[in-house]
Tab-separated table of C-alpha atoms and ligand atoms in Angstrom:
chain	number	residue	atom	x	y	z
T	11	MET	CA	134.959	109.189	48.128
T	12	LYS	CA	134.405	110.660	52.272
T	13	ARG	CA	137.134	112.335	53.341
T	14	PHE	CA	137.499	111.441	57.357
T	15	ARG	CA	141.553	111.744	57.818
T	16	PRO	CA	140.407	116.150	58.735
T	17	TYR	CA	139.060	114.611	61.598
T	18	ARG	CA	142.246	113.876	62.976
T	19	LEU	CA	145.543	116.217	61.177
T	20	ASP	CA	146.096	116.639	64.344
T	21	ALA	CA	145.654	116.503	68.899
T	22	ALA	CA	143.420	119.926	69.213
T	23	THR	CA	141.530	118.390	65.729
T	24	ARG	CA	141.187	114.880	67.175
T	25	ASP	CA	139.905	116.958	70.846
T	26	PHE	CA	137.361	118.691	68.832
T	27	TYR	CA	135.783	115.675	68.011
T	28	ALA	CA	135.378	113.713	70.894
T	29	ASP	CA	131.979	112.231	71.707
T	30	VAL	CA	133.307	110.957	75.054
T	31	ARG	CA	135.434	112.332	77.642
T	32	VAL	CA	135.638	109.929	81.020
T	33	SER	CA	136.314	113.016	83.635
T	34	VAL	CA	136.376	112.879	87.765
T	35	ASN	CA	132.736	113.283	88.480
T	36	ASP	CA	132.023	109.858	86.184
T	37	PHE	CA	134.081	108.245	89.628
T	38	ILE	CA	132.535	105.751	92.116
T	39	TYR	CA	135.748	104.609	93.353
T	40	PRO	CA	135.511	101.894	95.916
T	41	TYR	CA	137.027	101.204	99.796
T	42	PHE	CA	137.436	98.012	101.089
T	43	ILE	CA	136.255	99.131	105.348
T	44	VAL	CA	138.580	96.553	108.340
T	45	ASP	CA	138.120	97.434	112.044
T	46	GLY	CA	140.196	97.652	114.534
T	47	GLU	CA	143.181	100.863	113.884
T	48	HIS	CA	146.235	102.640	112.063
T	49	GLU	CA	145.509	99.054	109.805
T	50	ILE	CA	146.170	99.545	106.124
T	51	GLN	CA	146.748	96.165	104.337
T	52	PRO	CA	147.530	96.216	100.490
T	53	ILE	CA	145.626	94.149	98.346
T	54	HIS	CA	147.900	92.058	96.324
T	55	SER	CA	145.715	91.071	94.063
T	56	LEU	CA	144.430	94.466	93.023
T	57	LYS	CA	148.250	96.279	92.703
T	58	GLY	CA	147.086	100.163	94.559
T	59	ILE	CA	144.476	99.218	96.550
T	60	SER	CA	144.272	98.304	100.150
T	61	ARG	CA	141.950	97.267	103.100
T	62	PHE	CA	141.799	100.408	105.903
T	63	SER	CA	140.531	100.676	109.142
T	64	PRO	CA	137.639	103.415	109.538
T	65	ASP	CA	140.361	106.021	110.741
T	66	GLU	CA	142.786	105.124	108.066
T	67	LEU	CA	139.914	104.945	105.514
T	68	VAL	CA	138.934	108.843	107.171
T	69	LYS	CA	142.513	109.838	106.568
T	70	ASP	CA	143.334	108.254	102.905
T	71	LEU	CA	139.519	109.887	101.792
T	72	GLU	CA	141.955	113.266	102.728
T	73	GLU	CA	143.629	112.662	98.993
T	74	THR	CA	140.516	111.506	96.627
T	75	ILE	CA	138.306	114.096	97.977
T	76	ALA	CA	141.340	116.759	96.914
T	77	LEU	CA	140.974	114.922	93.680
T	78	GLY	CA	138.104	115.793	92.855
T	79	ILE	CA	136.999	112.377	93.056
T	80	ASP	CA	133.093	113.190	95.707
T	81	LYS	CA	131.263	109.688	94.807
T	82	ILE	CA	132.408	106.395	97.057
T	83	LEU	CA	131.599	102.957	97.913
T	84	LEU	CA	131.818	100.856	101.530
T	85	PHE	CA	132.060	96.821	101.299
T	86	GLY	CA	132.790	95.426	104.864
T	87	VAL	CA	135.763	93.348	105.506
T	88	ILE	CA	135.186	90.967	108.934
T	89	GLU	CA	136.798	87.992	110.417
T	90	GLN	CA	135.903	84.618	109.357
T	91	GLU	CA	135.321	84.028	113.284
T	92	LEU	CA	133.319	87.016	113.399
T	93	LYS	CA	130.636	85.584	110.312
T	94	ASP	CA	126.890	83.221	111.305
T	95	GLU	CA	124.702	81.482	109.614
T	96	VAL	CA	123.166	84.215	108.555
T	97	GLY	CA	125.078	87.513	108.480
T	98	THR	CA	124.129	89.046	111.830
T	99	ILE	CA	126.822	91.404	111.952
T	100	GLY	CA	125.886	93.539	109.051
T	101	TYR	CA	122.093	94.377	109.769
T	102	ASP	CA	123.663	95.639	113.073
T	103	LYS	CA	123.479	99.608	113.788
T	104	ASP	CA	126.750	99.242	115.217
T	105	SER	CA	128.644	97.564	111.844
T	106	LEU	CA	131.987	98.788	111.234
T	107	VAL	CA	130.133	100.101	107.520
T	108	CYS	CA	127.541	101.637	109.942
T	109	ARG	CA	130.057	102.930	111.525
T	110	THR	CA	132.613	104.360	109.393
T	111	ILE	CA	129.272	106.097	107.337
T	112	ARG	CA	129.097	108.547	110.712
T	113	LEU	CA	132.746	108.913	110.783
T	114	ILE	CA	133.507	109.775	107.269
T	115	LYS	CA	130.030	112.353	107.746
T	116	GLN	CA	131.466	113.128	110.540
T	117	HIS	CA	134.889	114.837	108.644
T	118	TYR	CA	133.212	115.365	105.419
T	119	PRO	CA	130.094	115.280	105.012
T	120	LYS	CA	129.360	116.640	101.301
T	121	VAL	CA	130.684	113.038	100.719
T	122	ILE	CA	128.940	110.739	98.486
T	123	ILE	CA	128.291	106.820	100.634
T	124	PHE	CA	127.064	104.265	98.359
T	125	THR	CA	126.630	100.804	100.525
T	126	ASP	CA	127.191	97.069	98.976
T	127	VAL	CA	123.774	95.468	100.052
T	128	CYS	CA	124.663	92.198	100.252
T	129	LEU	CA	125.115	88.659	103.150
T	130	CYS	CA	128.192	87.656	101.452
T	131	GLU	CA	130.774	89.233	102.896
T	132	TYR	CA	128.699	89.127	106.216
T	133	THR	CA	127.777	84.891	106.546
T	134	SER	CA	130.212	81.994	106.788
T	135	HIS	CA	128.808	80.562	104.052
T	136	GLY	CA	129.749	83.219	101.731
T	137	HIS	CA	126.451	83.290	99.442
T	138	CYS	CA	124.518	86.035	98.611
T	139	GLY	CA	121.676	85.440	100.846
T	140	LEU	CA	120.197	82.501	103.331
T	141	LEU	CA	120.438	78.908	102.796
T	142	VAL	CA	117.892	77.048	102.889
T	143	GLY	CA	120.116	73.376	103.140
T	144	GLU	CA	122.292	73.982	100.206
T	145	THR	CA	119.674	76.801	98.672
T	146	VAL	CA	120.115	80.571	99.071
T	147	ASP	CA	116.445	81.035	99.746
T	148	ASN	CA	115.110	84.027	98.404
T	149	ASP	CA	112.336	85.389	100.308
T	150	THR	CA	113.622	85.584	103.152
T	151	THR	CA	116.498	86.870	103.095
T	152	LEU	CA	114.726	89.815	101.755
T	153	PRO	CA	113.836	91.016	104.861
T	154	LEU	CA	117.821	91.379	106.054
T	155	LEU	CA	118.107	92.680	102.819
T	156	ALA	CA	115.964	95.569	104.017
T	157	GLN	CA	117.738	96.073	107.842
T	158	MET	CA	120.960	96.151	106.058
T	159	ALA	CA	119.849	98.987	104.038
T	160	LEU	CA	118.086	100.584	107.403
T	161	VAL	CA	120.509	100.531	109.280
T	162	HIS	CA	123.415	102.168	106.250
T	163	ALA	CA	120.330	104.597	106.216
T	164	GLN	CA	120.284	105.692	109.134
T	165	ALA	CA	123.999	105.642	109.672
T	166	GLY	CA	124.396	108.200	106.699
T	167	ALA	CA	124.190	106.594	103.741
T	168	ASP	CA	123.369	108.724	101.106
T	169	PHE	CA	123.118	105.251	98.231
T	170	VAL	CA	121.631	101.766	99.433
T	171	ALA	CA	123.123	98.999	96.209
T	172	PRO	CA	121.350	95.923	96.855
T	173	SER	CA	123.897	93.219	94.955
T	174	ALA	CA	122.583	89.959	96.116
T	175	MET	CA	120.681	88.775	93.260
T	176	MET	CA	117.333	88.418	95.095
T	177	ASP	CA	114.519	88.279	93.489
T	178	GLY	CA	112.289	91.630	94.583
T	179	GLN	CA	115.512	92.659	96.754
T	180	VAL	CA	114.934	96.245	95.752
T	181	LYS	CA	110.549	97.236	96.558
T	182	ALA	CA	111.803	95.279	100.242
T	183	ILE	CA	113.952	97.527	100.877
T	184	LYS	CA	112.464	100.624	99.486
T	185	ASP	CA	109.051	100.155	101.615
T	186	LEU	CA	111.814	99.622	104.325
T	187	LEU	CA	113.109	102.704	103.377
T	188	HIS	CA	110.138	104.654	102.886
T	189	LYS	CA	108.399	102.965	106.951
T	190	LYS	CA	110.882	104.210	108.371
T	191	GLY	CA	111.254	108.102	107.221
T	192	GLN	CA	114.686	107.562	105.319
T	193	THR	CA	115.775	109.358	101.766
T	194	ALA	CA	118.427	107.433	101.085
T	195	LYS	CA	118.040	106.558	97.140
T	196	VAL	CA	119.642	102.235	95.969
T	197	LEU	CA	121.389	102.599	93.642
T	198	ALA	CA	120.095	98.219	92.376
T	199	TYR	CA	123.163	95.931	90.760
T	200	SER	CA	119.984	95.141	88.932
T	201	ALA	CA	122.043	92.955	85.846
T	202	LYS	CA	124.597	91.727	87.748
T	203	TYR	CA	126.373	88.786	85.665
T	204	SER	CA	127.701	85.407	87.603
T	205	SER	CA	131.305	86.590	86.539
T	206	ASN	CA	135.025	85.151	86.409
T	207	PHE	CA	136.613	88.239	86.657
T	208	TYR	CA	135.007	89.155	90.704
T	209	GLY	CA	137.958	86.576	91.636
T	210	PRO	CA	140.525	89.662	93.054
T	211	PHE	CA	137.011	91.074	95.036
T	212	ARG	CA	136.212	87.316	96.588
T	213	ASP	CA	140.014	87.792	97.536
T	214	ALA	CA	139.824	91.006	99.007
T	215	ALA	CA	137.090	91.158	101.216
T	216	GLY	CA	137.352	87.123	102.280
T	217	SER	CA	133.725	86.474	100.734
T	218	ALA	CA	134.141	84.059	98.719
T	219	PRO	CA	131.803	81.156	98.546
T	220	SER	CA	132.730	77.958	101.502
T	221	PHE	CA	130.438	75.410	98.917
T	222	GLY	CA	129.349	76.025	94.908
T	223	ASP	CA	129.337	78.708	93.055
T	224	ARG	CA	126.824	81.899	92.942
T	225	LYS	CA	124.672	80.644	89.338
T	226	THR	CA	121.210	79.708	90.769
T	227	TYR	CA	121.314	83.244	91.473
T	228	GLN	CA	123.584	86.453	89.741
T	229	MET	CA	122.944	86.200	86.390
T	230	ASP	CA	124.266	83.954	82.989
T	231	TYR	CA	126.358	86.025	80.848
T	232	ARG	CA	124.845	83.906	78.185
T	233	THR	CA	121.184	85.085	78.117
T	234	LYS	CA	119.953	88.157	75.990
T	235	ASN	CA	117.545	90.090	77.247
T	236	GLN	CA	116.917	88.956	80.699
T	237	GLY	CA	119.094	91.545	81.748
T	238	LEU	CA	117.026	94.578	80.486
T	239	GLU	CA	114.698	91.965	82.292
T	240	GLU	CA	116.260	92.589	85.996
T	241	ILE	CA	116.522	96.505	85.534
T	242	SER	CA	113.322	96.660	84.509
T	243	ALA	CA	111.786	94.947	86.939
T	244	ASP	CA	113.851	96.511	89.738
T	245	VAL	CA	113.190	99.957	87.798
T	246	GLU	CA	109.190	99.492	88.589
T	247	GLU	CA	110.322	98.374	92.038
T	248	GLY	CA	111.959	101.862	92.793
T	249	ALA	CA	115.407	102.047	91.705
T	250	ASP	CA	116.468	105.405	92.131
T	251	TRP	CA	119.683	104.617	89.783
T	252	ILE	CA	120.398	101.035	88.017
T	253	MET	CA	123.480	99.041	87.333
T	254	VAL	CA	125.458	97.104	84.875
T	255	LYS	CA	128.251	94.227	85.833
T	256	PRO	CA	130.420	93.767	85.500
T	257	ALA	CA	131.571	96.722	83.027
T	258	GLN	CA	134.728	95.719	80.314
T	259	THR	CA	132.312	92.995	78.740
T	260	TYR	CA	128.718	94.000	78.702
T	261	LEU	CA	129.429	96.735	76.800
T	262	ASP	CA	126.563	95.376	75.414
T	263	ILE	CA	124.372	96.058	78.340
T	264	ILE	CA	125.096	98.854	78.758
T	265	GLN	CA	124.106	100.527	75.336
T	266	ARG	CA	120.646	98.705	75.453
T	267	ALA	CA	120.257	99.935	78.832
T	268	SER	CA	121.437	103.123	78.464
T	269	VAL	CA	118.503	103.003	75.146
T	270	ALA	CA	116.338	101.332	77.006
T	271	PHE	CA	115.847	103.517	80.471
T	272	PRO	CA	117.230	107.121	79.231
T	273	GLU	CA	115.360	108.463	82.207
T	274	ILE	CA	117.862	106.644	84.957
T	275	PRO	CA	121.371	107.005	86.152
T	276	LEU	CA	123.177	104.048	84.868
T	277	ALA	CA	125.873	102.928	86.687
T	278	ALA	CA	128.354	100.678	85.546
T	279	TYR	CA	131.241	98.331	87.679
T	280	GLN	CA	134.247	97.572	86.406
T	281	VAL	CA	135.421	94.550	88.153
T	282	SER	CA	138.207	93.384	90.444
T	283	GLY	CA	139.104	91.224	87.382
T	284	GLU	CA	138.743	93.478	85.183
T	285	PHE	CA	140.840	96.070	86.479
T	286	ALA	CA	144.277	93.130	87.226
T	287	MET	CA	143.559	92.289	84.267
T	288	LEU	CA	144.830	95.507	82.803
T	289	LYS	CA	147.143	96.106	85.753
T	290	THR	CA	148.692	92.701	85.228
T	291	ALA	CA	148.987	93.122	81.098
T	292	ALA	CA	150.533	96.942	81.798
T	293	ALA	CA	153.243	95.178	84.493
T	294	ALA	CA	154.401	93.039	81.678
T	295	GLY	CA	155.079	95.167	79.114
T	296	LEU	CA	152.155	93.892	77.363
T	297	LEU	CA	149.975	97.539	76.966
T	298	ASN	CA	150.956	101.465	78.547
T	299	GLU	CA	149.140	100.442	81.815
T	300	GLU	CA	147.145	104.608	81.805
T	301	LEU	CA	146.460	104.559	78.305
T	302	GLY	CA	144.447	101.592	78.584
T	303	PHE	CA	142.638	102.273	81.157
T	304	LEU	CA	141.886	105.575	79.571
T	305	GLU	CA	140.427	103.440	76.480
T	306	SER	CA	139.016	101.025	78.643
T	307	LEU	CA	136.898	103.461	80.974
T	308	THR	CA	135.925	105.424	77.192
T	309	ALA	CA	134.238	102.468	75.791
T	310	ILE	CA	132.559	102.544	79.010
T	311	LYS	CA	130.894	105.487	78.935
T	312	ARG	CA	130.735	105.488	75.310
T	313	ALA	CA	128.547	102.438	75.826
T	314	GLY	CA	126.752	104.810	77.897
T	315	ALA	CA	126.815	104.229	81.000
T	316	ASN	CA	126.691	108.043	83.772
T	317	TYR	CA	128.687	106.556	85.664
T	318	ILE	CA	132.108	104.288	86.351
T	319	ILE	CA	133.067	102.416	90.029
T	320	THR	CA	136.715	101.768	88.854
T	321	TYR	CA	139.763	101.098	91.688
T	322	TYR	CA	141.752	103.208	88.564
T	323	ALA	CA	139.655	105.893	89.850
T	324	LYS	CA	142.542	107.572	91.560
T	325	ASP	CA	145.072	106.597	89.914
T	326	PHE	CA	143.189	108.344	87.019
T	327	VAL	CA	143.345	111.587	88.199
T	328	ARG	CA	146.271	111.854	89.464
T	329	LYS	CA	147.679	110.669	85.990
T	330	GLY	CA	146.145	113.826	84.454
T	331	LEU	CA	144.186	112.332	82.280
H	18	PBG	C1	128.995	90.681	96.066
H	18	PBG	C2	129.550	91.449	95.579
H	18	PBG	C3	130.913	91.248	95.113
H	18	PBG	C4	131.351	92.396	93.992
H	18	PBG	C5	130.272	93.194	94.196
H	18	PBG	N1	130.137	92.847	95.113
H	18	PBG	C6	130.938	89.636	94.532
H	18	PBG	C7	130.289	89.090	93.405
H	18	PBG	O1	129.501	89.189	93.535
H	18	PBG	O2	131.134	88.137	94.004
H	18	PBG	C8	132.496	92.337	93.013
H	18	PBG	C9	132.805	93.259	93.147
H	18	PBG	C10	134.480	93.574	91.746
H	18	PBG	O3	135.161	92.148	91.594
H	18	PBG	O4	135.098	94.118	92.185
H	18	PBG	N2	128.458	91.357	97.427
């Protein structure tokens, strides 16, 4: 008989044998930006998370940085009236995201800024690419994503993160960045599934599609190997980092990606619905919030993620987990 219980004797012994520990360095913390000044809009579906105007975001960053979080992911939230069919407001060099990047870098040059590169936040129809009729068109979308990435990079983003799930988006972005002498890296949302867990985000960002769904471009979760093929294609196109999204419900894909591409940093996104599920269960007294998040985030890291995008990052540190 092999005896395992000695590994679990007491807290110090269990700590000693722990293979995986989530740390503050793993986190990328998302921010939703709205235009204006002095705006702090709590997001009801994402308890504890708010949309900030750029000035308030910079103020909030003081705490984030003091907590030791040095990586953030920016999303622009645009009023419906300002959107158009082609998402013009998203790839202007003075876009909300660009202005915010510049402001952040003025105050906190060392913060590592990631930006979401996608049309869904900026188009009146809320799809991630350009429409031809009712179809999201791949190839005509590519230059627009590349242009959005370029203006983000020129404003000072360290990483651009294309999330539109258009084929060839990484190459289109890499080529344009290179041509324009920009050194920003690409975090590719490589294996991004058409998931039911993005609901609170779409509410927060006002980016729900006005018709149809995203199944013609985001991945079908019933596939097993396509995620690896998507990642492989992005790596070939020059992705610097790769991502699996969602995280909690896709641990198998995270695990396989980490084994298949050990040399490429791997991020996983604990998405809004996954966050909200844990929060809601905790609020209903069904689990301990801190311990539930600790277990969930540890599982994501154990599966092989090097970085975790999570709305819980600040709470994690605040609670001393
Ligand atoms: C698209 C984008 C989405 C999320 C991040 N980027 C929404 C979608 O693809 O439908 C979801 C993140 C979350 O749910 O927390 N730009």
